[in-house]
Tab-separated table of C-alpha atoms in Angstrom:
chain	number	residue	atom	x	y	z
Y	1	MET	CA	2.820	18.169	1.679
Y	2	SER	CA	0.650	18.347	-1.309
Y	3	GLU	CA	-0.583	21.188	-3.080
Y	4	PHE	CA	-3.950	21.330	-3.622
Y	5	ARG	CA	-6.154	24.630	-5.196
Y	6	LYS	CA	-9.227	25.733	-4.215
Y	7	GLU	CA	-10.925	26.800	-7.014
Y	8	LEU	CA	-10.774	23.102	-8.895
Y	9	LYS	CA	-13.318	20.233	-8.749
Y	10	TYR	CA	-11.909	17.240	-7.889
Y	11	LEU	CA	-12.538	13.429	-7.788
Y	12	PRO	CA	-11.962	10.566	-4.891
Y	13	SER	CA	-10.051	8.991	-8.186
Y	14	HIS	CA	-7.269	12.241	-7.644
Y	15	GLU	CA	-8.006	13.707	-11.368
Y	16	TRP	CA	-9.097	17.721	-10.689
Y	17	ALA	CA	-11.242	19.709	-13.181
Y	18	ARG	CA	-10.880	23.190	-14.186
Y	19	VAL	CA	-13.887	24.663	-15.047
Y	20	GLU	CA	-12.188	27.850	-17.764
Y	21	GLU	CA	-13.891	30.895	-18.468
Y	22	ASP	CA	-15.455	29.434	-21.428
Y	23	GLY	CA	-17.615	26.983	-20.833
Y	24	THR	CA	-14.822	24.707	-21.181
Y	25	VAL	CA	-13.275	22.042	-18.430
Y	26	THR	CA	-10.015	21.370	-17.931
Y	27	ILE	CA	-8.746	17.968	-16.660
Y	28	GLY	CA	-5.551	16.735	-14.639
Y	29	ILE	CA	-4.090	14.628	-12.269
Y	30	THR	CA	-3.643	16.169	-8.470
Y	31	ASP	CA	-0.437	16.699	-7.097
Y	32	HIS	CA	-0.864	14.151	-4.812
Y	33	ALA	CA	-1.628	11.454	-7.363
Y	34	GLN	CA	1.706	12.065	-9.026
Y	35	GLU	CA	3.132	11.885	-5.581
Y	36	SER	CA	2.427	8.416	-4.951
Y	37	LEU	CA	2.982	7.397	-8.552
Y	38	GLY	CA	6.405	8.316	-9.197
Y	39	ASP	CA	8.080	9.257	-11.772
Y	40	VAL	CA	5.620	9.840	-14.855
Y	41	VAL	CA	7.126	7.761	-17.838
Y	42	TYR	CA	4.221	7.591	-20.712
Y	43	VAL	CA	0.550	9.638	-20.822
Y	44	GLU	CA	-1.790	8.399	-22.895
Y	45	THR	CA	-4.242	11.101	-23.500
Y	46	PRO	CA	-8.262	9.895	-25.434
Y	47	GLU	CA	-8.334	11.736	-29.163
Y	48	VAL	CA	-9.550	14.900	-29.860
Y	49	GLY	CA	-12.871	15.200	-31.208
Y	50	ALA	CA	-13.380	12.039	-28.949
Y	51	ASP	CA	-16.913	11.260	-27.139
Y	52	VAL	CA	-15.831	11.275	-22.745
Y	53	ASN	CA	-17.956	10.279	-19.934
Y	54	ALA	CA	-18.383	11.353	-16.090
Y	55	GLY	CA	-16.795	8.671	-14.212
Y	56	GLU	CA	-15.323	6.230	-16.709
Y	57	GLU	CA	-12.045	6.165	-18.372
Y	58	ALA	CA	-10.613	8.556	-20.281
Y	59	GLY	CA	-7.232	7.658	-20.855
Y	60	VAL	CA	-4.055	6.196	-19.282
Y	61	VAL	CA	-1.031	7.213	-17.214
Y	62	GLU	CA	1.970	5.692	-16.860
Y	63	SER	CA	4.825	5.902	-14.074
Y	64	VAL	CA	8.186	4.100	-13.193
Y	65	LYS	CA	5.796	1.415	-11.024
Y	66	ALA	CA	2.605	1.325	-13.071
Y	67	ALA	CA	0.112	2.434	-15.412
Y	68	SER	CA	-2.869	3.677	-13.751
Y	69	ASP	CA	-6.407	5.409	-15.904
Y	70	ILE	CA	-7.152	8.493	-15.483
Y	71	PHE	CA	-11.071	9.041	-15.210
Y	72	SER	CA	-12.985	12.028	-16.623
Y	73	PRO	CA	-15.252	13.569	-15.415
Y	74	VAL	CA	-17.539	15.368	-16.270
Y	75	SER	CA	-19.221	14.093	-19.845
Y	76	GLY	CA	-18.287	15.562	-23.509
Y	77	VAL	CA	-17.108	16.155	-26.230
Y	78	VAL	CA	-12.571	16.010	-26.440
Y	79	ILE	CA	-11.782	20.105	-28.048
Y	80	ALA	CA	-7.354	19.839	-27.126
Y	81	VAL	CA	-5.080	17.474	-25.998
Y	82	ASN	CA	-2.067	18.482	-23.697
Y	83	GLU	CA	0.668	16.735	-26.795
Y	84	ALA	CA	4.091	18.401	-24.230
Y	85	LEU	CA	2.639	15.415	-22.664
Y	86	GLY	CA	3.978	13.411	-24.933
Y	87	ASP	CA	7.727	14.033	-25.561
Y	88	ALA	CA	7.448	15.009	-20.781
Y	89	PRO	CA	5.063	12.829	-19.680
Y	90	GLU	CA	7.394	13.916	-16.088
Y	91	THR	CA	5.796	17.672	-17.183
Y	92	VAL	CA	2.791	15.888	-14.971
Y	93	ASN	CA	5.517	15.164	-11.671
Y	94	GLU	CA	6.299	19.041	-12.187
Y	95	SER	CA	3.531	21.023	-12.502
Y	96	PRO	CA	0.561	18.846	-12.217
Y	97	TYR	CA	-1.894	21.409	-12.208
Y	98	ASP	CA	-0.531	24.371	-14.518
Y	99	ASP	CA	1.518	22.479	-17.538
Y	100	GLY	CA	0.787	18.941	-17.221
Y	101	TRP	CA	-2.601	19.097	-18.132
Y	102	PHE	CA	-4.007	16.069	-19.770
Y	103	PHE	CA	-7.482	16.679	-21.447
Y	104	LYS	CA	-10.355	20.185	-22.079
Y	105	VAL	CA	-13.585	18.606	-22.717
Y	106	LYS	CA	-16.472	20.472	-24.317
Y	107	PRO	CA	-19.607	19.686	-22.276
Y	108	THR	CA	-22.639	18.118	-22.349
Y	109	ASP	CA	-23.816	19.026	-18.506
Y	110	LEU	CA	-22.232	20.897	-16.152
Y	111	SER	CA	-24.166	19.992	-13.625
Y	112	GLU	CA	-22.234	16.600	-13.902
Y	113	LEU	CA	-19.347	18.490	-11.693
Y	114	ASP	CA	-21.588	18.715	-8.593
Y	115	ASP	CA	-21.396	15.175	-8.033
Y	116	ALA	CA	-17.275	15.897	-7.255
Y	117	LEU	CA	-15.437	16.723	-4.743
Y	118	ASP	CA	-15.057	20.348	-3.283
Y	119	VAL	CA	-11.161	20.925	-2.155
Y	120	ASP	CA	-12.289	20.374	1.229
Y	121	GLY	CA	-13.230	17.140	0.275
Y	122	TYR	CA	-11.190	15.874	-1.305
Y	123	LYS	CA	-8.578	16.494	1.567
Y	124	ALA	CA	-10.858	14.383	3.445
Y	125	ALA	CA	-11.175	11.416	0.140
Y	126	LEU	CA	-7.384	11.035	0.757
Y	127	GLU	CA	-7.264	11.235	5.401
Y	128	GLU	CA	-9.148	8.608	5.145
Y	129	ASP	CA	-7.178	6.685	2.582
Y	130	GLU	CA	-4.400	7.355	4.832
W	1	MET	CA	-6.547	6.595	-10.837
W	2	ALA	CA	-7.005	4.684	-7.568
W	3	ASP	CA	-4.103	3.666	-5.293
W	4	THR	CA	-3.720	-0.236	-4.865
W	5	ASN	CA	-1.367	0.298	-1.704
W	6	SER	CA	-2.272	-1.941	1.120
W	7	TYR	CA	-0.684	-3.447	4.319
W	8	SER	CA	-0.414	-6.499	5.953
W	9	SER	CA	-0.071	-5.808	9.982
W	10	ASP	CA	2.289	-9.466	10.123
W	11	LEU	CA	4.713	-8.000	7.722
W	12	LYS	CA	8.409	-8.990	8.608
W	13	THR	CA	10.667	-6.122	9.118
W	14	THR	CA	14.818	-6.042	7.526
W	15	PRO	CA	17.431	-4.520	10.807
W	16	LEU	CA	17.465	-1.281	8.847
W	17	ASN	CA	13.710	-0.829	9.154
W	18	GLU	CA	13.547	1.914	10.925
W	19	LEU	CA	16.091	3.252	8.447
W	20	HIS	CA	14.528	3.168	5.678
W	21	GLU	CA	11.437	4.612	7.351
W	22	GLN	CA	13.764	7.696	8.839
W	23	LEU	CA	15.685	8.477	5.360
W	24	GLY	CA	12.344	9.121	4.054
W	25	ALA	CA	11.744	6.018	2.080
W	26	LYS	CA	8.249	4.356	1.335
W	27	MET	CA	7.698	1.189	2.179
W	28	VAL	CA	5.224	-2.236	0.238
W	29	PRO	CA	5.480	-5.555	0.891
W	30	PHE	CA	7.944	-8.010	-0.616
W	31	ALA	CA	8.422	-11.090	-0.074
W	32	GLY	CA	6.940	-11.153	3.236
W	33	TYR	CA	8.723	-7.991	4.809
W	34	SER	CA	8.019	-4.570	4.911
W	35	MET	CA	10.852	-2.974	1.929
W	36	PRO	CA	11.116	0.007	0.516
W	37	VAL	CA	10.077	0.706	-2.719
W	38	GLN	CA	11.460	3.919	-2.989
W	39	TYR	CA	13.157	7.128	-0.852
W	40	PRO	CA	12.524	11.075	-1.420
W	41	LYS	CA	14.122	11.008	-4.767
W	42	GLY	CA	11.742	8.543	-6.493
W	43	VAL	CA	12.515	5.364	-8.854
W	44	LYS	CA	14.181	6.821	-12.068
W	45	THR	CA	16.309	9.231	-9.632
W	46	GLU	CA	17.803	6.519	-7.914
W	47	HIS	CA	18.326	4.575	-10.891
W	48	LEU	CA	20.451	6.511	-13.209
W	49	HIS	CA	22.387	7.404	-9.568
W	50	THR	CA	23.460	3.576	-9.687
W	51	ARG	CA	24.508	3.287	-12.654
W	52	SER	CA	26.691	6.260	-12.926
W	53	SER	CA	27.453	6.861	-9.110
W	54	ALA	CA	26.759	4.480	-6.170
W	55	GLY	CA	23.628	2.808	-4.618
W	56	LEU	CA	22.799	0.924	-1.228
W	57	PHE	CA	20.360	-2.152	-1.585
W	58	ASP	CA	18.835	-3.825	1.124
W	59	VAL	CA	18.538	-6.696	-0.012
W	60	SER	CA	18.399	-8.501	4.286
W	61	HIS	CA	14.734	-10.038	3.113
W	62	MET	CA	17.228	-12.520	0.819
W	63	GLY	CA	18.193	-16.213	2.267
W	64	GLN	CA	21.176	-16.210	3.733
W	65	VAL	CA	22.247	-20.115	3.694
W	66	ILE	CA	25.576	-22.085	4.833
W	67	VAL	CA	26.076	-25.474	4.125
W	68	GLU	CA	28.448	-27.855	5.108
W	69	GLY	CA	30.711	-30.778	5.616
W	70	PRO	CA	33.364	-33.156	3.318
W	71	ASN	CA	30.445	-34.159	0.823
W	72	ALA	CA	28.758	-30.199	0.426
W	73	ALA	CA	29.928	-30.088	-2.583
W	74	SER	CA	28.229	-33.735	-3.744
W	75	GLU	CA	25.447	-33.285	-2.597
W	76	LEU	CA	24.727	-29.606	-3.956
W	77	GLU	CA	25.854	-30.843	-7.065
W	78	GLN	CA	22.988	-33.742	-7.141
W	79	LEU	CA	20.676	-30.256	-6.961
W	80	ILE	CA	22.318	-27.017	-8.290
W	81	PRO	CA	23.239	-28.367	-11.884
W	82	LEU	CA	26.986	-26.902	-11.475
W	83	ASP	CA	30.551	-28.153	-10.601
W	84	LEU	CA	31.032	-26.968	-7.618
W	85	GLU	CA	33.502	-29.792	-6.510
W	86	ALA	CA	35.962	-28.094	-8.648
W	87	LEU	CA	34.772	-24.403	-7.626
W	88	ALA	CA	37.601	-22.776	-6.298
W	89	VAL	CA	37.483	-21.400	-2.517
W	90	GLY	CA	36.587	-17.726	-3.282
W	91	SER	CA	34.431	-18.451	-5.765
W	92	GLN	CA	30.997	-17.828	-6.339
W	93	SER	CA	28.427	-18.690	-9.588
W	94	TYR	CA	25.155	-17.818	-10.127
W	95	GLY	CA	22.887	-21.697	-10.273
W	96	LEU	CA	19.491	-23.153	-9.895
W	97	PHE	CA	17.406	-25.522	-7.575
W	98	THR	CA	15.930	-27.752	-10.903
W	99	ASN	CA	13.118	-30.136	-10.192
W	100	ASP	CA	13.089	-33.635	-11.415
W	101	GLN	CA	10.178	-31.762	-13.375
W	102	GLY	CA	13.855	-30.456	-14.872
W	103	GLY	CA	11.774	-26.935	-14.195
W	104	ILE	CA	13.741	-23.749	-11.673
W	105	ILE	CA	12.132	-24.161	-8.293
W	106	ASP	CA	14.074	-21.915	-7.215
W	107	ASP	CA	18.385	-19.715	-8.664
W	108	LEU	CA	20.035	-18.567	-6.397
W	109	ILE	CA	24.152	-17.543	-5.911
W	110	ILE	CA	26.846	-20.416	-3.889
W	111	ALA	CA	29.556	-19.211	-3.218
W	112	ARG	CA	32.362	-21.787	-1.977
W	113	TRP	CA	33.683	-20.199	1.537
W	114	GLN	CA	36.037	-22.855	2.813
W	115	GLN	CA	36.544	-26.603	1.419
W	116	ASN	CA	33.834	-28.282	3.037
W	117	THR	CA	32.250	-25.161	3.545
W	118	PHE	CA	29.170	-23.404	0.961
W	119	PHE	CA	27.229	-20.367	1.778
W	120	ILE	CA	24.186	-19.743	-0.489
W	121	VAL	CA	21.801	-16.750	-1.231
W	122	ILE	CA	17.995	-17.708	-2.268
W	123	ASN	CA	15.318	-15.504	-3.417
W	124	ALA	CA	13.249	-13.415	0.189
W	125	ALA	CA	9.858	-16.080	-0.619
W	126	CYS	CA	11.898	-18.854	-1.837
W	127	LYS	CA	12.977	-19.855	1.774
W	128	TYR	CA	11.060	-21.967	3.427
W	129	LYS	CA	10.530	-24.427	-0.226
W	130	ASP	CA	14.347	-23.671	-0.515
W	131	ILE	CA	15.387	-24.958	3.130
W	132	GLU	CA	13.120	-27.526	2.841
W	133	HIS	CA	14.572	-29.162	0.234
W	134	LEU	CA	17.642	-28.737	0.536
W	135	ARG	CA	16.723	-30.908	3.982
W	136	ALA	CA	14.899	-33.738	1.582
W	137	HIS	CA	17.978	-33.881	-0.277
W	138	ILE	CA	20.992	-33.322	2.459
W	139	SER	CA	21.678	-35.948	4.347
W	140	GLU	CA	25.024	-35.768	5.325
W	141	SER	CA	26.211	-32.448	5.487
W	142	THR	CA	24.493	-28.989	7.398
W	143	ILE	CA	22.136	-26.896	7.000
W	144	THR	CA	22.439	-24.418	9.084
W	145	GLU	CA	20.424	-20.432	7.973
W	146	LEU	CA	21.663	-17.751	9.331
W	147	THR	CA	19.025	-15.385	10.109
W	148	ASP	CA	21.116	-13.114	12.864
W	149	ARG	CA	22.895	-11.414	9.384
W	150	ALA	CA	21.779	-8.935	7.043
W	151	LEU	CA	22.283	-8.372	3.293
W	152	LEU	CA	23.749	-5.102	2.231
W	153	ALA	CA	24.260	-5.048	-1.882
W	154	LEU	CA	26.566	-1.744	-2.601
W	155	GLN	CA	26.132	-0.937	-6.129
W	156	GLY	CA	27.719	1.745	-8.604
W	157	PRO	CA	30.626	2.659	-10.806
W	158	LYS	CA	31.825	3.644	-7.370
W	159	ALA	CA	31.032	1.241	-5.650
W	160	ALA	CA	35.081	0.546	-4.931
W	161	ASN	CA	36.347	3.673	-4.591
W	162	VAL	CA	33.550	3.904	-1.230
W	163	MET	CA	35.005	-0.134	-0.464
W	164	GLN	CA	38.681	1.718	-0.485
W	165	SER	CA	37.155	3.110	2.550
W	166	ILE	CA	35.954	0.881	4.132
W	167	CYS	CA	37.840	-2.116	3.671
W	168	PRO	CA	40.655	-1.776	0.930
W	169	GLN	CA	41.010	-6.233	0.995
W	170	ALA	CA	38.304	-6.547	-0.641
W	171	LEU	CA	38.968	-4.756	-3.591
W	172	GLN	CA	41.220	-7.905	-4.150
W	173	LEU	CA	38.019	-9.156	-5.294
W	174	LYS	CA	37.510	-9.408	-9.219
W	175	PHE	CA	33.462	-10.469	-10.716
W	176	MET	CA	32.559	-14.257	-8.461
W	177	GLU	CA	34.694	-13.665	-5.850
W	178	PHE	CA	33.815	-14.039	-2.645
W	179	GLY	CA	36.027	-13.566	1.405
W	180	GLU	CA	35.276	-12.846	4.732
W	181	PHE	CA	37.155	-9.583	5.865
W	182	THR	CA	37.021	-8.890	8.827
W	183	VAL	CA	35.589	-5.340	9.135
W	184	GLN	CA	35.337	-2.931	12.286
W	185	GLY	CA	36.948	-6.121	14.388
W	186	GLU	CA	32.847	-8.234	12.819
W	187	SER	CA	33.088	-10.615	9.545
W	188	MET	CA	31.905	-9.680	7.102
W	189	PHE	CA	30.597	-11.879	3.920
W	190	ILE	CA	32.127	-10.071	0.693
W	191	SER	CA	31.160	-11.519	-2.896
W	192	ARG	CA	31.835	-9.040	-5.798
W	193	SER	CA	28.783	-9.297	-6.987
W	194	GLY	CA	25.321	-8.152	-7.117
W	195	TYR	CA	21.703	-8.024	-9.404
W	196	THR	CA	22.328	-4.445	-11.718
W	197	GLY	CA	25.158	-5.220	-14.020
W	198	GLU	CA	27.971	-2.458	-12.711
W	199	ASP	CA	29.927	-3.393	-10.284
W	200	GLY	CA	29.666	-3.870	-6.494
W	201	PHE	CA	29.700	-5.830	-4.081
W	202	GLU	CA	27.249	-8.015	-1.541
W	203	ILE	CA	27.795	-8.285	1.768
W	204	SER	CA	26.681	-10.157	4.547
W	205	VAL	CA	26.524	-8.566	8.072
W	206	PRO	CA	25.945	-8.647	11.318
W	207	ALA	CA	22.295	-8.050	12.080
W	208	GLN	CA	23.311	-5.161	14.911
W	209	LEU	CA	25.540	-4.130	12.815
W	210	ALA	CA	23.363	-3.480	10.278
W	211	ARG	CA	22.306	-0.254	11.114
W	212	SER	CA	26.047	1.132	11.976
W	213	PHE	CA	27.739	-0.243	9.483
W	214	ALA	CA	24.328	0.770	6.192
W	215	GLU	CA	25.260	4.797	7.718
W	216	HIS	CA	28.638	4.626	7.401
W	217	ILE	CA	27.960	3.257	4.138
W	218	LEU	CA	25.707	5.659	3.597
W	219	SER	CA	27.956	9.416	4.686
W	220	PHE	CA	30.275	8.578	1.022
W	221	ASP	CA	29.099	11.547	-0.341
W	222	GLU	CA	28.395	9.404	-3.621
W	223	VAL	CA	26.240	6.983	-2.513
W	224	GLU	CA	22.358	6.640	-2.049
W	225	PRO	CA	19.990	4.156	-0.831
W	226	ILE	CA	17.993	2.444	-3.768
W	227	GLY	CA	14.901	1.362	-3.530
W	228	LEU	CA	13.138	-2.458	-4.664
W	229	GLY	CA	11.593	-0.106	-7.783
W	230	ALA	CA	14.824	0.811	-9.158
W	231	ARG	CA	16.506	-3.054	-8.709
W	232	ASP	CA	13.807	-3.594	-10.163
W	233	SER	CA	14.062	-1.980	-13.487
W	234	LEU	CA	18.262	-1.908	-12.406
W	235	ARG	CA	18.198	-5.751	-13.356
W	236	LEU	CA	16.105	-5.665	-16.036
W	237	GLU	CA	18.171	-3.808	-18.400
W	238	SER	CA	21.168	-6.639	-17.243
W	239	GLY	CA	18.361	-8.409	-19.388
W	240	LEU	CA	18.452	-10.341	-15.329
W	241	CYS	CA	15.150	-12.760	-14.104
W	242	LEU	CA	13.159	-12.289	-11.460
W	243	TYR	CA	12.750	-16.211	-9.986
W	244	GLY	CA	8.101	-15.944	-9.435
W	245	GLN	CA	8.101	-13.158	-12.418
W	246	ASP	CA	10.338	-14.478	-15.670
W	247	MET	CA	10.589	-18.317	-13.622
W	248	ASN	CA	8.927	-20.746	-11.246
W	249	ASP	CA	8.440	-24.112	-10.751
W	250	GLN	CA	6.622	-25.073	-14.026
W	251	THR	CA	10.083	-23.303	-16.795
W	252	ASN	CA	11.849	-25.293	-18.153
W	253	VAL	CA	15.261	-23.963	-18.124
W	254	ILE	CA	15.361	-24.416	-21.576
W	255	GLU	CA	12.098	-22.086	-21.949
W	256	ALA	CA	14.170	-19.638	-19.761
W	257	SER	CA	16.974	-19.083	-21.914
W	258	LEU	CA	19.007	-20.335	-18.914
W	259	ALA	CA	20.755	-22.965	-20.276
W	260	TRP	CA	24.429	-20.362	-19.754
W	261	SER	CA	24.319	-21.547	-15.809
W	262	ILE	CA	24.407	-25.255	-16.483
W	263	HIS	CA	28.028	-25.393	-16.130
W	264	LYS	CA	29.617	-27.340	-19.116
W	265	ASN	CA	30.843	-30.540	-16.390
W	266	ARG	CA	26.995	-30.515	-16.266
W	267	ARG	CA	26.297	-30.553	-19.330
W	268	ALA	CA	24.412	-33.755	-22.048
W	269	ASN	CA	28.312	-34.156	-23.271
W	270	GLY	CA	30.051	-33.440	-20.213
W	271	SER	CA	32.080	-35.012	-17.871
W	272	LYS	CA	30.611	-34.813	-14.948
W	273	ALA	CA	26.626	-34.430	-17.027
W	274	GLY	CA	23.578	-35.310	-15.214
W	275	ASN	CA	22.889	-36.577	-12.252
W	276	PHE	CA	20.954	-33.973	-11.278
W	277	LEU	CA	17.127	-33.793	-10.564
W	278	GLY	CA	15.667	-31.903	-13.779
W	279	ALA	CA	18.520	-33.777	-16.044
W	280	ASP	CA	16.078	-36.344	-18.660
W	281	ALA	CA	14.296	-32.821	-19.343
W	282	ILE	CA	16.715	-31.382	-19.451
W	283	PHE	CA	18.512	-32.456	-21.528
W	284	ALA	CA	15.694	-34.307	-23.589
W	285	ALA	CA	14.639	-30.627	-24.081
W	286	GLN	CA	18.008	-29.136	-25.766
W	287	GLU	CA	17.401	-32.272	-27.562
W	288	SER	CA	14.062	-32.190	-29.118
W	289	GLY	CA	14.106	-28.515	-29.042
W	290	VAL	CA	11.043	-26.346	-26.799
W	291	SER	CA	7.227	-24.690	-27.923
W	292	LYS	CA	8.379	-20.767	-25.695
W	293	LYS	CA	11.139	-18.849	-25.010
W	294	ARG	CA	11.709	-15.954	-22.827
W	295	VAL	CA	13.219	-13.868	-25.233
W	296	GLY	CA	14.395	-9.959	-24.454
W	297	LEU	CA	12.002	-7.339	-26.193
W	298	SER	CA	13.094	-3.936	-26.670
W	299	VAL	CA	9.233	-1.562	-27.519
W	300	GLU	CA	9.375	0.445	-30.192
W	301	SER	CA	6.360	2.875	-28.995
W	302	LYS	CA	7.081	4.774	-25.882
W	303	THR	CA	3.516	2.590	-24.296
W	304	PRO	CA	5.603	0.166	-21.918
W	305	VAL	CA	4.159	-2.220	-22.458
W	306	ARG	CA	4.245	-4.654	-18.878
W	307	SER	CA	4.528	-7.827	-17.457
W	308	GLY	CA	0.968	-9.828	-17.886
W	309	THR	CA	0.905	-8.310	-21.877
W	310	LEU	CA	-0.446	-10.517	-24.803
W	311	LEU	CA	2.427	-11.113	-27.726
W	312	VAL	CA	0.835	-11.628	-30.868
W	313	ASP	CA	1.642	-12.063	-34.037
W	314	ALA	CA	1.000	-9.972	-37.106
W	315	ASN	CA	-1.568	-11.257	-38.198
W	316	SER	CA	-3.107	-11.166	-34.202
W	317	GLN	CA	-2.711	-14.400	-33.163
W	318	GLU	CA	-1.364	-14.867	-29.344
W	319	ILE	CA	2.450	-15.662	-30.002
W	320	GLY	CA	3.733	-15.066	-26.356
W	321	GLU	CA	3.978	-12.890	-23.019
W	322	VAL	CA	5.616	-10.354	-20.826
W	323	THR	CA	6.951	-10.864	-18.004
W	324	SER	CA	8.483	-8.622	-16.829
W	325	GLY	CA	8.489	-5.222	-18.953
W	326	GLY	CA	8.564	-1.509	-17.241
W	327	PHE	CA	10.726	2.372	-18.277
W	328	SER	CA	14.330	1.780	-18.747
W	329	PRO	CA	15.549	5.760	-17.297
W	330	SER	CA	19.177	4.391	-18.761
W	331	LEU	CA	17.727	4.293	-22.169
W	332	GLU	CA	14.656	6.787	-22.186
W	333	LYS	CA	12.424	3.816	-23.591
W	334	PRO	CA	10.321	0.512	-22.794
W	335	ILE	CA	11.435	-2.592	-22.380
W	336	ALA	CA	11.018	-5.592	-21.330
W	337	MET	CA	11.218	-9.494	-21.706
W	338	GLY	CA	9.206	-12.400	-21.613
W	339	TYR	CA	7.841	-14.994	-23.795
W	340	VAL	CA	7.835	-16.245	-26.860
W	341	SER	CA	6.584	-19.242	-28.928
W	342	SER	CA	10.325	-20.425	-30.345
W	343	ASP	CA	9.222	-19.641	-34.195
W	344	PHE	CA	9.834	-15.939	-33.157
W	345	ALA	CA	12.413	-16.252	-30.636
W	346	LYS	CA	14.863	-14.977	-32.997
W	347	VAL	CA	17.316	-11.676	-32.116
W	348	GLY	CA	15.601	-8.445	-34.686
W	349	THR	CA	11.866	-10.585	-35.272
W	350	GLU	CA	9.643	-7.769	-35.062
W	351	ILE	CA	6.332	-8.538	-33.367
W	352	PHE	CA	3.622	-6.667	-30.977
W	353	ALA	CA	2.189	-6.501	-27.201
W	354	LEU	CA	-1.471	-6.125	-27.090
W	355	VAL	CA	-2.463	-3.188	-24.451
W	356	ARG	CA	-5.497	-1.827	-24.084
W	357	ASN	CA	-6.283	-3.076	-26.983
W	358	LYS	CA	-4.356	-1.465	-29.001
W	359	LEU	CA	-0.697	-3.058	-31.083
W	360	ILE	CA	3.247	-1.873	-29.701
W	361	PRO	CA	5.590	-2.496	-32.284
W	362	VAL	CA	7.939	-4.753	-30.452
W	363	THR	CA	11.529	-6.753	-31.755
W	364	ILE	CA	13.532	-9.588	-29.800
W	365	ALA	CA	16.290	-8.223	-28.405
W	366	LYS	CA	19.461	-9.268	-26.754
W	367	THR	CA	20.502	-9.360	-22.892
W	368	PRO	CA	21.550	-7.274	-22.175
W	369	PHE	CA	20.092	-4.366	-22.710
W	370	VAL	CA	23.092	-2.013	-20.652
W	371	THR	CA	26.064	-2.460	-21.107
W	372	GLN	CA	27.817	-4.706	-18.315
W	373	ASN	CA	30.261	-2.611	-16.498
W	374	TYR	CA	32.230	-5.738	-14.089
W	375	TYR	CA	35.396	-5.162	-13.466
W	376	ARG	CA	36.916	-8.639	-13.972
W	377	GLY	CA	40.390	-7.584	-13.313
């Protein structure tokens, strides 16, 4: 059974977004996503300073099976990326909501996240997929 | 991210279908069958387990065909460039069904079971076309598809230890030998071969016994069930081709770098040269050279380079395409194979793969990528 976090916002494409106390947004992929991907072997994050747009691709996660695009839930400037994933991409499998985060964004408009799903909405979207 | 799972309701199943589901396999459509792509431990763990211990694979989707008759060897030799008349009873060989353009209809394993009886294992996706091909060209021998048998592969350095308990007589087999054995009162065809580069066995069992036999093999601590995902990464590390991906009916045998699979007696200068479909086209390609060749690719970056990726030279000119690629769990780096313009096919040549508009350095590499551990006695 996949783990979910109440405080996060979700995209139907299986990314999560967490609004931090300083107003920045941390982005990763969900527990369900890492489970269905299988062993993650490579993560390509955007570069620090790059602009990302809500709903547009911002990176790639590759498992032993396939490559999948990562979409950013918000628009803004990338202020940090998880460099540790370069040497330890399996962290995405082990800790998808904590150590396995992908990148942080300084958002231009936080209200974009109003369009994202809450935890119940994401669970419902997963059930529809089944 | 987006899910790519899609299921079709008219998929065939193997005799081990219920066992796969009980073992928690993730089932996917493959060549018209519902097949386990992985079990709960995942592709990487399954792969490494096969390299260090033993793995059990369900390959019952593959075709098992018997060709029988006093002239079976010579009839089959028109279709497969092997010296089947010289193949000893109890031996088997890798071979190709060639077409008259020198392309590849399928690759196969053919065993001489008895003097006049050959046992052939063909790819699942090619079964029907292969059998049609056999029927179109073979008039004297009988052709029988064995639809009531499952096929299991037990692979890995501990496979022989397990076989010792299941069928000790089979340990007399060396790599690429074949025999019929009686296990639990039933006839089993066992060969010492596989698709992983490891020592191991492929076992044809009556369908109604498949489940209890597979459960028996899985009851040994050394053995884990292994899905198609790890089967693919294991064969790629071992430099083995996947039909339909690394070669097809348009690929000349010489382009596919499979000239070695033509028995020396059937080559242009051999004692039984030619007289198989496409011989002229294959010998001509060998004589005049080919414009592209299949090569191994060592990826000098952490970025996996997958099937369909373009290969370019230092001037970004397209020189080829990747046909199989992925992460090698044994080497902990990406590896691939593909076709490059013959000018770039020499081992050590440095080229690039174009992944998401980035140039990933790639070196033409010798295959296999990992040492093969066959038991040669």
